[in-house]
Structures are given as structure tokens and as C-alpha cells.
Short mmCIF file of C-alpha atoms and ligand atoms in Angstrom, two decimals:
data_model
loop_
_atom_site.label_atom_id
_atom_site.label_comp_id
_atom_site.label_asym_id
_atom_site.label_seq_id
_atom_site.Cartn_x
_atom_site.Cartn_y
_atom_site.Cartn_z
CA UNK A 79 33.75 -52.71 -16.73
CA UNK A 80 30.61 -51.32 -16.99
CA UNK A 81 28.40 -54.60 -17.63
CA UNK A 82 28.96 -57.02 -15.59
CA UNK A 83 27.01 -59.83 -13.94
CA UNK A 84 24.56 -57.64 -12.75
CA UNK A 85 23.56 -56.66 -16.48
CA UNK A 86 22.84 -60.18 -17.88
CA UNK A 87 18.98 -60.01 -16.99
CA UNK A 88 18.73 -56.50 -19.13
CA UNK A 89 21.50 -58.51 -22.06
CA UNK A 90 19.03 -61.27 -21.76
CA UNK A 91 15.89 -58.97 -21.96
CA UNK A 92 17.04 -56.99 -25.76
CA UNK A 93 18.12 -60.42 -26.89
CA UNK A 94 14.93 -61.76 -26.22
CA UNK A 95 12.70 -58.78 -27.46
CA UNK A 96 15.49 -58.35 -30.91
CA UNK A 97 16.23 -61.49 -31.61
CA UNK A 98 20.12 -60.33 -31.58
CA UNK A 99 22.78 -59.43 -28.96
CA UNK A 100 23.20 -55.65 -28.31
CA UNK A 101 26.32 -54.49 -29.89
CA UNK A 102 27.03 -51.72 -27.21
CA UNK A 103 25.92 -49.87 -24.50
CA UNK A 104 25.16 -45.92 -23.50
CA UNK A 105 24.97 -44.95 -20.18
CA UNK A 106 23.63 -41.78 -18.78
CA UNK A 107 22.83 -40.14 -15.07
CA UNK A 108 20.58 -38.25 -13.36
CA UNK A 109 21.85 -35.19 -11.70
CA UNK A 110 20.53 -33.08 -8.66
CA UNK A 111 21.41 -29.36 -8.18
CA UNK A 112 23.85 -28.43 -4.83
CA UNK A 113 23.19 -24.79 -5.29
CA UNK A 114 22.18 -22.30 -8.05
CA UNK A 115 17.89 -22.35 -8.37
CA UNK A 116 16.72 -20.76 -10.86
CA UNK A 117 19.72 -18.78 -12.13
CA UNK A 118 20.37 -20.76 -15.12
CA UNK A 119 17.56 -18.87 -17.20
CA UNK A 120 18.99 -15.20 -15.70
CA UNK A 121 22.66 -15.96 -17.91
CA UNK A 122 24.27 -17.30 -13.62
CA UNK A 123 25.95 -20.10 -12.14
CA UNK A 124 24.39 -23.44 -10.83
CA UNK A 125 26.21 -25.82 -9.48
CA UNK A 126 24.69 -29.78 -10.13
CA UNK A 127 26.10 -33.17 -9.53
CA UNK A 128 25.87 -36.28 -11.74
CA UNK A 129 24.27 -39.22 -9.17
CA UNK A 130 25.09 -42.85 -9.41
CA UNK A 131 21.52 -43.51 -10.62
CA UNK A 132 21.94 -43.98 -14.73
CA UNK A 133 19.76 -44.41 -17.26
CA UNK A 134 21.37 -46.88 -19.95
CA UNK A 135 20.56 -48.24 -23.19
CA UNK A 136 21.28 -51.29 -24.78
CA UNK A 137 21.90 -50.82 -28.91
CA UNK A 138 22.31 -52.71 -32.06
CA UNK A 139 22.31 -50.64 -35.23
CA UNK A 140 20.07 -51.40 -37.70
CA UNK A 141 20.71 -51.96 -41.84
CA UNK A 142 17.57 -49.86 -42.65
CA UNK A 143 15.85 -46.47 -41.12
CA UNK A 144 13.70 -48.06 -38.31
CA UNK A 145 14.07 -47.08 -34.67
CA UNK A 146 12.49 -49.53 -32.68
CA UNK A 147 12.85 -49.17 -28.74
CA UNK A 148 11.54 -50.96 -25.71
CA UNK A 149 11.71 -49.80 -21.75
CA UNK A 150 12.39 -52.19 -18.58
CA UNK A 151 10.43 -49.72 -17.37
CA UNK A 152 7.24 -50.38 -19.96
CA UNK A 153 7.35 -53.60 -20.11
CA UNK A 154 4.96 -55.01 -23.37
CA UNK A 155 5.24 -51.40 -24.96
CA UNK A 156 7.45 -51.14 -27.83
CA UNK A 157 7.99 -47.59 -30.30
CA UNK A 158 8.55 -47.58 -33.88
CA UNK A 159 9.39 -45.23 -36.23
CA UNK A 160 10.48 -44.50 -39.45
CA UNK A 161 13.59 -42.11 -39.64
CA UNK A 162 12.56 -42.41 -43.96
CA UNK A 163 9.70 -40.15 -42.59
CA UNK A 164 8.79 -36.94 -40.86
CA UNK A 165 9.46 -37.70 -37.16
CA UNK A 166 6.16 -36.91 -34.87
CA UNK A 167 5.19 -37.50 -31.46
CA UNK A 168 3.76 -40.81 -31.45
CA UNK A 169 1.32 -42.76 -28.82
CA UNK A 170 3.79 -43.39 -26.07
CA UNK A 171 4.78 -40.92 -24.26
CA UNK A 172 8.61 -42.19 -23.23
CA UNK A 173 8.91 -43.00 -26.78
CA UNK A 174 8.88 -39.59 -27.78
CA UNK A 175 11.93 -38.51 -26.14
CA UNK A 176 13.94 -41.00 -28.14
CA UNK A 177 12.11 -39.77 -31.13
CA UNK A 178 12.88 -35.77 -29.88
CA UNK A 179 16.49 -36.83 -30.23
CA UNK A 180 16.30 -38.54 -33.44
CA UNK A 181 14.44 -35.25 -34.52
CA UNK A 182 17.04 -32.86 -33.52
CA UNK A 183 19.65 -34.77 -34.94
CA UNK A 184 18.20 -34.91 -37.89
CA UNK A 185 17.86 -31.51 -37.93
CA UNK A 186 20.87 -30.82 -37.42
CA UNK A 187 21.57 -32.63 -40.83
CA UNK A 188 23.28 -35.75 -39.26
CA UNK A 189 22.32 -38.91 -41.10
CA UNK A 190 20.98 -41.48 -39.42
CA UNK A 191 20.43 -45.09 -39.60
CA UNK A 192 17.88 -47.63 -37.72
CA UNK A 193 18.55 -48.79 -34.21
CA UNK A 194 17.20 -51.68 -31.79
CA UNK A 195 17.22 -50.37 -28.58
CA UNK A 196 16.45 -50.97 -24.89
CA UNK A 197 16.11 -48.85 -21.85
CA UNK A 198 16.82 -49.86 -18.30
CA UNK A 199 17.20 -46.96 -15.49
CA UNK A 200 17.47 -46.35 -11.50
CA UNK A 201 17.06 -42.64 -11.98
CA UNK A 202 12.81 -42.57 -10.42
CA UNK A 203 10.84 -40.83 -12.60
CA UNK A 204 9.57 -37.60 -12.49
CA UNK A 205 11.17 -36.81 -9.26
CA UNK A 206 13.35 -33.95 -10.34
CA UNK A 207 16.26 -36.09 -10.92
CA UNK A 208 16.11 -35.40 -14.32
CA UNK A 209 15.48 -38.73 -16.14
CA UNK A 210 14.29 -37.00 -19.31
CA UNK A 211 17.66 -35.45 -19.73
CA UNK A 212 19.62 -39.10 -18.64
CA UNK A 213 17.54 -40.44 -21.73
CA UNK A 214 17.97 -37.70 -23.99
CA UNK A 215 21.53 -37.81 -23.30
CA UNK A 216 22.02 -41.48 -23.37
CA UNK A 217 20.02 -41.79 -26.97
CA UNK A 218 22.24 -39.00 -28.21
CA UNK A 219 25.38 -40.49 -27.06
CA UNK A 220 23.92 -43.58 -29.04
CA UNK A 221 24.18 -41.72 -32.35
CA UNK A 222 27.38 -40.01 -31.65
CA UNK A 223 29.20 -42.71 -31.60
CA UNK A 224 28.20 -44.84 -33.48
CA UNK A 225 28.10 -42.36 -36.62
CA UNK A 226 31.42 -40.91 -34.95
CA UNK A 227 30.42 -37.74 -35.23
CA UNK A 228 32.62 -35.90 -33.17
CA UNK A 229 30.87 -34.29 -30.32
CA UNK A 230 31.86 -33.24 -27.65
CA UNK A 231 29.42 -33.88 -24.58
CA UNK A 232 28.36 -30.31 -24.18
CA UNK A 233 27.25 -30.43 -27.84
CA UNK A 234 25.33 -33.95 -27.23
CA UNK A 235 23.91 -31.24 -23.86
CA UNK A 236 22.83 -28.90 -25.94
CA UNK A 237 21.28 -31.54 -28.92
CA UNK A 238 19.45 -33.06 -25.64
CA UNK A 239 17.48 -29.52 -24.46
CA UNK A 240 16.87 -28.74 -28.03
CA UNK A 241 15.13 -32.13 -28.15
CA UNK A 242 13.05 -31.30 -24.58
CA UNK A 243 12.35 -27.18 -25.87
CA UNK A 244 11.62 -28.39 -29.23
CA UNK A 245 9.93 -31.66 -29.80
CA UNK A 246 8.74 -32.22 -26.05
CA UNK A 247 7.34 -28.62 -25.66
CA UNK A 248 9.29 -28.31 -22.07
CA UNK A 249 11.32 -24.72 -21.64
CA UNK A 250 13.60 -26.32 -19.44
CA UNK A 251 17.64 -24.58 -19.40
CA UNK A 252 20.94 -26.81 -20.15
CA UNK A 253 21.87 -27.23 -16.65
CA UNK A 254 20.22 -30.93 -16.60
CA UNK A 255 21.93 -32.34 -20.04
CA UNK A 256 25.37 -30.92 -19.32
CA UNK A 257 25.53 -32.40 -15.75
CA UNK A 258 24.18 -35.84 -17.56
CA UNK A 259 26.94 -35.62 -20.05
CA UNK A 260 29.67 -34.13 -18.64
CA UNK A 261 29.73 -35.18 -14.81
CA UNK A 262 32.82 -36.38 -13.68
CA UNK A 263 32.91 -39.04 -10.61
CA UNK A 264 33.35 -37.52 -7.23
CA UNK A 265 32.99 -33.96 -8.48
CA UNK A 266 30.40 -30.89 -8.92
CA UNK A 267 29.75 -28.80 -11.78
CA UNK A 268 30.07 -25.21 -12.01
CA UNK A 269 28.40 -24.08 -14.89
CA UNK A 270 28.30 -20.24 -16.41
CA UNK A 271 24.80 -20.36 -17.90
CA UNK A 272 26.36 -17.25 -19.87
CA UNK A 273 29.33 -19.08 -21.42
CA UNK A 274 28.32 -22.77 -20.90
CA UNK A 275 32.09 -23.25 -19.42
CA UNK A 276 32.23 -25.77 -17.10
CA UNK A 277 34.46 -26.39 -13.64
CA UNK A 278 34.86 -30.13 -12.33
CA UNK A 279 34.57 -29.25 -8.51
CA UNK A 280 35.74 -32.09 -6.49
CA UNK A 281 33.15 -33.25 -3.79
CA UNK A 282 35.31 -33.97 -0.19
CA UNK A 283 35.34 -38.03 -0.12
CA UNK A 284 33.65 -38.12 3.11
CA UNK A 285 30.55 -36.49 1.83
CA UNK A 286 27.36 -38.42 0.48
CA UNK A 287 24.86 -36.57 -0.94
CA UNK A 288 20.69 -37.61 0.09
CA UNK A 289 18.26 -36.68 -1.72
CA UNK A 290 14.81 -36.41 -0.38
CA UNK A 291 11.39 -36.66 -2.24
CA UNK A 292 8.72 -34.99 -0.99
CA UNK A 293 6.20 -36.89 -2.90
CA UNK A 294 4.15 -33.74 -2.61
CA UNK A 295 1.37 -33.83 -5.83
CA UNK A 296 2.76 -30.98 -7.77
CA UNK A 297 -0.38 -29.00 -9.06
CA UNK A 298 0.23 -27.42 -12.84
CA UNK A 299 2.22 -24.46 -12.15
CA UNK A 300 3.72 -22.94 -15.34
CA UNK A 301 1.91 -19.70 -14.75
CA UNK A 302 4.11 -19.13 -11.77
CA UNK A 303 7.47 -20.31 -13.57
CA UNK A 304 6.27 -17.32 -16.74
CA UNK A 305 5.84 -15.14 -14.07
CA UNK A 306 9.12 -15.53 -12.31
CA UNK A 307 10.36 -15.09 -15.16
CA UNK A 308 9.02 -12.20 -16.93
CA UNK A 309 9.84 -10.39 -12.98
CA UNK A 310 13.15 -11.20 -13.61
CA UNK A 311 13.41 -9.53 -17.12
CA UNK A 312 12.12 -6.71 -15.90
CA UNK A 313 13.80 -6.18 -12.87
CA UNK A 314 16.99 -6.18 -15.26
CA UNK A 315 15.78 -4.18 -17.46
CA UNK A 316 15.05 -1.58 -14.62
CA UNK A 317 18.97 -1.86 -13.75
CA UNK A 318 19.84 -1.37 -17.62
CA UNK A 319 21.57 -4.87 -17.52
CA UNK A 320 20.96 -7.39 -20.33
CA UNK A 321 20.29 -10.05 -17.56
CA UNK A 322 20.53 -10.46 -14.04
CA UNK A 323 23.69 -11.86 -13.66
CA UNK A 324 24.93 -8.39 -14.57
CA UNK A 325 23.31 -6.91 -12.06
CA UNK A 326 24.48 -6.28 -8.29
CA UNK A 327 22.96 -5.63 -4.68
CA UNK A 328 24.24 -2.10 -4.82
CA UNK A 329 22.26 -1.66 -8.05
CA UNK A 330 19.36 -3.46 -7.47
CA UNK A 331 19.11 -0.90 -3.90
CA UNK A 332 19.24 1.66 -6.18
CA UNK A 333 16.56 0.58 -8.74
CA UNK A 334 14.43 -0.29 -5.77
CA UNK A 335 11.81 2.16 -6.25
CA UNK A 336 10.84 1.53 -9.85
CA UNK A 337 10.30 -2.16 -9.49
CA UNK A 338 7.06 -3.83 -8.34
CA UNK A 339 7.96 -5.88 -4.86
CA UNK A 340 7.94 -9.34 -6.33
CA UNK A 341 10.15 -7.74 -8.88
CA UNK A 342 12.67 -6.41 -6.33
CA UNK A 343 11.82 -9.79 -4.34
CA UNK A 344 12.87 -12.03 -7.41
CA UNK A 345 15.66 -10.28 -8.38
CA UNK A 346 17.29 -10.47 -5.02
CA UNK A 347 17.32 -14.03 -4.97
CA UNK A 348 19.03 -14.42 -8.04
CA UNK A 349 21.58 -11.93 -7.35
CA UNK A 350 22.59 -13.33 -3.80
CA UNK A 351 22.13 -17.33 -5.07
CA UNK A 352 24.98 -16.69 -7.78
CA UNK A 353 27.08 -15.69 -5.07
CA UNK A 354 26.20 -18.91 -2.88
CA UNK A 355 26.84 -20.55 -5.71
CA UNK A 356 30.63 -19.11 -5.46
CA UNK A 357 30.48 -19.49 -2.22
CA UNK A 358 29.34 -22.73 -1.93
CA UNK A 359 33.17 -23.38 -4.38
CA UNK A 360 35.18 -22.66 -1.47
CA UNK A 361 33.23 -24.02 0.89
CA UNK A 362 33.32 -27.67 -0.76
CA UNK A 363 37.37 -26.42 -1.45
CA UNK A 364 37.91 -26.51 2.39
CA UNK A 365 35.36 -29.38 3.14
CA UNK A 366 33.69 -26.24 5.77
CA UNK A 367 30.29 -28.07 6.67
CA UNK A 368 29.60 -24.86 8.79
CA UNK A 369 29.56 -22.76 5.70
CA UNK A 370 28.16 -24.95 3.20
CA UNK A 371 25.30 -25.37 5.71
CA UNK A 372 25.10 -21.84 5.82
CA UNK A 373 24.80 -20.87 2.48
CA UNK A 374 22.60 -24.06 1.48
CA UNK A 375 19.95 -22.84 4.29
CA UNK A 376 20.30 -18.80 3.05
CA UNK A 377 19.58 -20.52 -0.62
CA UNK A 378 16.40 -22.17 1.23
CA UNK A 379 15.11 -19.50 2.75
CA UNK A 380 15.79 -17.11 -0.36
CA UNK A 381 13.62 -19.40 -2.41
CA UNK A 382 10.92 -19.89 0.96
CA UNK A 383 10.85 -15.93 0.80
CA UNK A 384 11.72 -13.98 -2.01
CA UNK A 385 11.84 -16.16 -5.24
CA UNK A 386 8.38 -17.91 -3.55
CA UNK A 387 8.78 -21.72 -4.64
CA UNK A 388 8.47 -23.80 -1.64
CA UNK A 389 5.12 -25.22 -0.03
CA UNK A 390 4.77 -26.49 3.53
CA UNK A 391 6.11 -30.14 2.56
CA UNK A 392 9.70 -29.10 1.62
CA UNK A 393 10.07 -26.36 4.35
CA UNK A 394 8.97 -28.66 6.64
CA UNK A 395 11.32 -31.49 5.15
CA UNK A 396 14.24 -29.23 5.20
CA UNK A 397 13.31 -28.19 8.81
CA UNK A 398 13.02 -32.06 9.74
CA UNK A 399 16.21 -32.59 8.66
CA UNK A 400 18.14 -29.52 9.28
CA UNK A 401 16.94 -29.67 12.56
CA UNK A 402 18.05 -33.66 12.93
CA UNK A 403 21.55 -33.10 11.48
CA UNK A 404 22.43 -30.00 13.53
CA UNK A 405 25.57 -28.61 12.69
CA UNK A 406 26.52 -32.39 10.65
CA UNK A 407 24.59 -31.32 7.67
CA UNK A 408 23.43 -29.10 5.20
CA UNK A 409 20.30 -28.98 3.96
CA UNK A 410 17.53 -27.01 1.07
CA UNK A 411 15.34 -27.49 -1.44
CA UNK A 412 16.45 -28.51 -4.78
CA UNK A 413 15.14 -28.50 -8.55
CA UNK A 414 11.78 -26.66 -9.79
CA UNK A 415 10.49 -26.28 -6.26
CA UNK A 416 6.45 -26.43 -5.66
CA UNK A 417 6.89 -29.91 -4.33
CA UNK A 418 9.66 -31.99 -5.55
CA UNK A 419 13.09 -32.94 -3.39
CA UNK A 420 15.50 -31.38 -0.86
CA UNK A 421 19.05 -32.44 -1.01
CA UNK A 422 21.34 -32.54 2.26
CA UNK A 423 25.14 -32.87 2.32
CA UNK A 424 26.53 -35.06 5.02
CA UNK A 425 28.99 -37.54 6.04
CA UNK A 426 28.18 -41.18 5.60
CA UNK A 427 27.84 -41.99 9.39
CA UNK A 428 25.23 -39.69 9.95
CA UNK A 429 22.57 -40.55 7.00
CA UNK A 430 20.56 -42.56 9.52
CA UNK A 431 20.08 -39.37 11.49
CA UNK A 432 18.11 -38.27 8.61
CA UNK A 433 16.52 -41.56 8.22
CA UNK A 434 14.53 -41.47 11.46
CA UNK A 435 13.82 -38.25 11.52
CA UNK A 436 12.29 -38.32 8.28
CA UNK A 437 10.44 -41.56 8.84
CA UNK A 438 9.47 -39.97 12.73
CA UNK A 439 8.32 -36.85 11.84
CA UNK A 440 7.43 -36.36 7.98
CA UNK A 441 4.15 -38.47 7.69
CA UNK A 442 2.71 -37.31 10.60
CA UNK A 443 2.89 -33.57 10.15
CA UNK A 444 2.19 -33.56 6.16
CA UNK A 445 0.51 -37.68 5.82
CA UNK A 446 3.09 -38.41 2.94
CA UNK A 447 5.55 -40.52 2.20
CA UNK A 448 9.03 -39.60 1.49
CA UNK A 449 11.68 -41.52 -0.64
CA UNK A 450 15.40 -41.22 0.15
CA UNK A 451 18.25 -41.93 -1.89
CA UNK A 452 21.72 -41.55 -0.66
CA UNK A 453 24.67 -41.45 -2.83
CA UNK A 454 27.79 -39.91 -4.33
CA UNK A 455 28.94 -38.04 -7.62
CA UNK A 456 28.91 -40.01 -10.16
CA UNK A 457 30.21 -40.03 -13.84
CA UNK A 458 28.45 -38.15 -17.11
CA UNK A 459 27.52 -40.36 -20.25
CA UNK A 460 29.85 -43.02 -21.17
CA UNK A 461 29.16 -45.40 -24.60
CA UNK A 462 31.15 -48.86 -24.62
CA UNK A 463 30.94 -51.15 -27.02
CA UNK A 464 30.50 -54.73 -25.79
CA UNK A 465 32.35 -57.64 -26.68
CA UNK A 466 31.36 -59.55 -29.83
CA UNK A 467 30.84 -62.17 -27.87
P1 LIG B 250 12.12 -35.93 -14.58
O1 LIG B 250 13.02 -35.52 -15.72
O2 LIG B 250 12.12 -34.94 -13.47
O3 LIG B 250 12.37 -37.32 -14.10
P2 LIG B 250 10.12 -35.59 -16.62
O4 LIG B 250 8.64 -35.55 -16.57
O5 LIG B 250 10.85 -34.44 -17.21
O6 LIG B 250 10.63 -35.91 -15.13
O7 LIG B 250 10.56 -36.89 -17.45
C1 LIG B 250 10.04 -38.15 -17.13
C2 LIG B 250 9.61 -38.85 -18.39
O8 LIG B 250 10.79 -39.28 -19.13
C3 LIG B 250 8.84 -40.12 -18.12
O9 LIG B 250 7.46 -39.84 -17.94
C4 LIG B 250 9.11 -40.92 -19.38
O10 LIG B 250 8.28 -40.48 -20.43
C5 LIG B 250 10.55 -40.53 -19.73
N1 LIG B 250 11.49 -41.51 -19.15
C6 LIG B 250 12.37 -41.31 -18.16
N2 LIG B 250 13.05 -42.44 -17.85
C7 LIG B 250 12.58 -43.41 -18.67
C8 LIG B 250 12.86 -44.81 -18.84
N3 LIG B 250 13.74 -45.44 -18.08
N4 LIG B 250 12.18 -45.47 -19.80
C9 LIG B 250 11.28 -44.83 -20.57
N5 LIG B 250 10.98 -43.53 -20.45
C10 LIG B 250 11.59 -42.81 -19.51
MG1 LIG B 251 12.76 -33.74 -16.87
#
């Protein structure tokens, strides 16, 4: 079910470049986060969806201990290596995410063999729709089953960040590889960051979900993210909590006075976004637009004002569209803020609503251009074999 007509350029395509048929197929998503910014690293809840935009990889399995891997998306570029040898990061730059997986694995003291494989995605990169963890999670669900080891996807999740923290030299929390392998079609994740247990939540059918990419240049910024940080570990430590999802409103009033104002600041966001994130549960429960929009605009303007991540391009996108959905929609920044995308929640009648207001009002008051991409939860990573013939 998965490849169908649709597929036969891509079948063509690793035929072509291999010289064989692909024997099977993993398949991958992006994700984008509903609610829950920057709790995942304070031990809180986040809740993410899986999109319909995949990242999926063609594979044959090899006889010896060579990974060789192409890209639609790279066209002429091919990687190489030797799994016989240490694994390093090699020229291209994609390539080393399929070689951060093989890495980890391999650390892990699975066994590997060789692999033909090729890439094709719809998840845009570098948008903060997380196609680094659709790939990660795709080539892991590659080895998983074909050396049927037994995984279960929140393992392949965690395999997947290791690979990112580890071989890629990104810090980034599990929230993006679980969502990618363990989405389930038409539903939310909540996620304990503390636990890692998971909650399908299902997603009212008359919602879509549009994303909206600022296409604002995102300057280097991972001075700010330590420093969000590091206020956040102390502002727990000033409560006596381990981390801030221990912590309260009623204690962080009463540790007020001890912490520095952005420490204060930062904590408060995290502390009142966990409970959107709750929130935001029922909300979806009783498909209540009026509260989801609330809570989604308190989560904007808690991250405007007191966790400090937006710039005038997102407030002014969430604005545009806020303001163009009225009481239809609801609307906030999502992902690593400092640029990046919003995400609204609306019903399927009224997307064009956002449509011309973004394409009215966005270039003219910040002269760039924003991508949208509407759709609805989709499913975590699925590997099929195909048919022999
Ligand atoms: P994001 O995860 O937000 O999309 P990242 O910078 O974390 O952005 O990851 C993007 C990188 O992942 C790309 O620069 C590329 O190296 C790799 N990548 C993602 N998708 C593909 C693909 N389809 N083919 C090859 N490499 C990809
Ligand atoms: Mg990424």
C-alpha cells in the first residue's frame, strides 16, 4: 500500500544508480510541535504530531560491509563507507547522518551488514520539521528490521538522538525521533520527557494542521539556547527541585527573590507551558477551538515574553494569522524559535483565510517570503518489504 504508482520514478531511480531492485522500503515523518516549547530538556510534557510529509528510503542489503547511499535530494552525490572500519564524518554532509546511525548502532554492539540505499523526502529541509530525525529514524528502522532486532520504536527514538548528540554534535532532546517513530495517523503525542511514556491523542477529524515558515535567516544562536538553559537549572535548583517539572507557581512565587529576573522569567514559562500542554489534552478531547486558541496564544506570548525566543517575523506571522482566523483558529510559534515556523489549528474550510492573509500582509511588513504547508497527523516509521517482483 505504501508504493504505488506514484513511487516508480524513485523504484526506477535506485535501480538505475544500483544496478538492482530495492528489496524494501522505510518510511519516516517529519513532526511539528502543537504545544510544549522547550520543556522537553526541563524532564515536562510536549505534545508533537507526525505530518504527512515522510522521508523514505529505498534498501537492498548488501553481501559485504559497504554502505553506499544516494539522495533525490543530491542528485550526482553518492556516500560510501566501510562499516569493516572506524565510522567518521565524511565529505557530505547528509551522508553523515546515515553514517551517525550506522555509528550508534554499532555501538550499541549490533552487527551490521552493507546496504544500497536511496533517499527521497517531502519533509523541506531545515525548516524545523525535523528532517534530520525522519532520516535518522528511517535509516534505523532500515537496520531493525532487517537484522530483526527487536526494537521497539522508542528504542529506534532514542538510537536516532544518540546518533544527532553524538556523531552530529547537535544537543537536540527525543521529542523529534519519538514523534518520527511512534506517530500514529490522526493523533498527537503526549510525551513525559521524564518517563518517555507516550499518549496517542486523537486530533478532531475536522482539524488540519498549517504550518507556516517564516523563512526568517536564523543567525547562530546557541549562546542563547546554553543560556536558557543553564537559567533553568538554576531556577530549580533555587526551588530545591531536581528539574523544573517539579517545580510549581506557588513555589517559584516563593523563590522569587533569590533568582535573577530572566531566571524567574524562564522558569515561569516552563512551569505554565506544561500545564498548556495538559490543557491543550482536553481541549483537543472536546474539539474546544476557543480554548485551544487560548492556550496556543498564552504559549506564544510566554515564549514572546518570558522564555524570549521570538523575533518580529513570527510575532508578526502569528499576529497575521491570528488576527485573519479570529475565533476559527489557533495560532503560535513552534520549534527552536529565533525564526523558524508557526503552526495554526483550523478547520479545512478556512485555510484560505490564512492563505491571503499571509500572502497580503507578510511580505510587505517583513519583505520575506513565507511557505505554507497544510496537512493532517500522519503515521510514525513504517518498513515494508516490497514484492520480489
Ligand atoms: P531540520 O531537522 O530542522 O530539517 P537539520 O539541519 O537538523 O534541519 O537537518 C537537515 C539536514 O538533514 C540536511 O542539511 C541534510 O544534511 C539532512 N537531510 C534531511 N533530509 C534529507 C534528505 N532527504 N536527503 C539527504 N539529507 C537529508
Ligand atoms: Mg533537525
Amino acid at each position: 500500500m505504501t508504493i504505488d504508482k506514484q513511487h516508480e520514478h524513485f523504484l526506477q531511480a535506485f535501480t538505475s544508480i544500483y544496478e538492482a531492485k530495492a528489496q524494501a522500503i522505510s518510511i519516516a515523518p517529519g513532526r511539528v510541535n502543537l504545544v510544549g516549547e522547550f520543556t522537553d530538556y526541563n524532564f515536562g510534557f510536549v505534545l508533537p504530531c507526525a505530518l504527512q510529509y515522510n522521508t523514505r528510503i529505498l534498501f537492498k542489503q548488501r553481501d559485504d560491509k559497504l554502505i553506499r547511499v544516494s539522495s533525490m535530494q543530491y542528485p550526482g552525490e553518492i556516500d560510501e563507507f566501510d562499516l569493516g572500519e572506524k565510522i567518521v564524518p565524511g565529505d557530505l554532509h547528509w551522508g553523515n547522518y546515515i553514517r551517525a546511525v550506522a555509528f550508534v548502532f554499532t555501538r550499541e554492539g549490533h552487527s551490521l551488514s552493507g546496504f544500497d540505499m536511496l533517499i527521497d523526502s517531502d519533509v523541506p529541509q531545515g525548516s524545523g520539521l525535523s528532517s534530520s530525525a525522519a532520516l535518522e529514524v528511517a535509516v534505523g528502522g532500515i537496520f531493525n528490521h532487517t537484522f530483526e532486532l527487536g526494537l521497539g520504536s522508542d528504542k529506534i527514538a532514542l538510537l536516532g538522538q544518540a546518533a544527532e548528540n553524538d556523531f552530529i554534535d547537535c544537543q537536540c532532546g527525543v521529542m523529534d525521533q519519538m514523534i518520527s517513530a511512534c506517530g500514529v495517523e490522526g493523533h498527537a503525542m503526549l510525551l513525559d520527557c521524564e518517563s518517555l511514556e507516550t499518549k496517542a491523542v486523537p486530533i478532531p477529524d475536522d482539524l488540519v494542521i498549517v504550518i507556516v515558515n517564516s523563512n526568517y535567516p536564523r543567525k547562530l544562536v546557541d549562546s542563547e539556547y546554553n543560556q536558557r538553559r543553564i537559567d533553568c537549572e538554576k531556577a530549580a535548583e533555587k526551588m530545591q527541585v531536581a528539574s523544573l517539572r517539579a517545580a510549581n507557581m506557588a513555589m517559584l512565587q516563593s523563590a522569587k527573590a533569590q533568582m535573577s529576573e530572566n531566571e524567574f522569567k524562564r522558569a515561569h514559562h516552563v512551569i505554565s507551558e506544561n500545564q498548556r500542554v495538559l490543557d491543550t489534552v482536553g481541549a483537543l478531547a472536546e474539539n474546544n477551538m476557543q480554548k485551544l486558541r487560548n492556550l496556543m496564544t498564552a504559549s506564544h506570548q510566554s515564549l514572546r515574553d518570558d522564555f524570549e525566543v521570538t523575533v518580529p517575523a513570527t510575532d508578526g506571522l502569528v499576529e497575521i494569522c491570528s488576527q485573519a482566523l479570529g475565533e476559527k483558529g489557533a495560532v503560535r510559534m513552534t520549534g527552536g524559535g529565533f525564526g523558524g515556523a508557526i503552526v495554526c489549528v483550523c478547520r479545512k474550510a478556512d485555510i484560505p483565510l490564512i492563505e491571503n492573509a499571509v500572502a497580503e500582509h507578510y511580505y510587505s511588513r517583513f519583505n520575506l517570503k513565507a511557505d505554507i504547508y497544510v496537512c493532517k497527523a500522519g503515521n510514525g516509521l513504517i518498513v515494508e518489504n516490497l514484492a520480489a517482483d
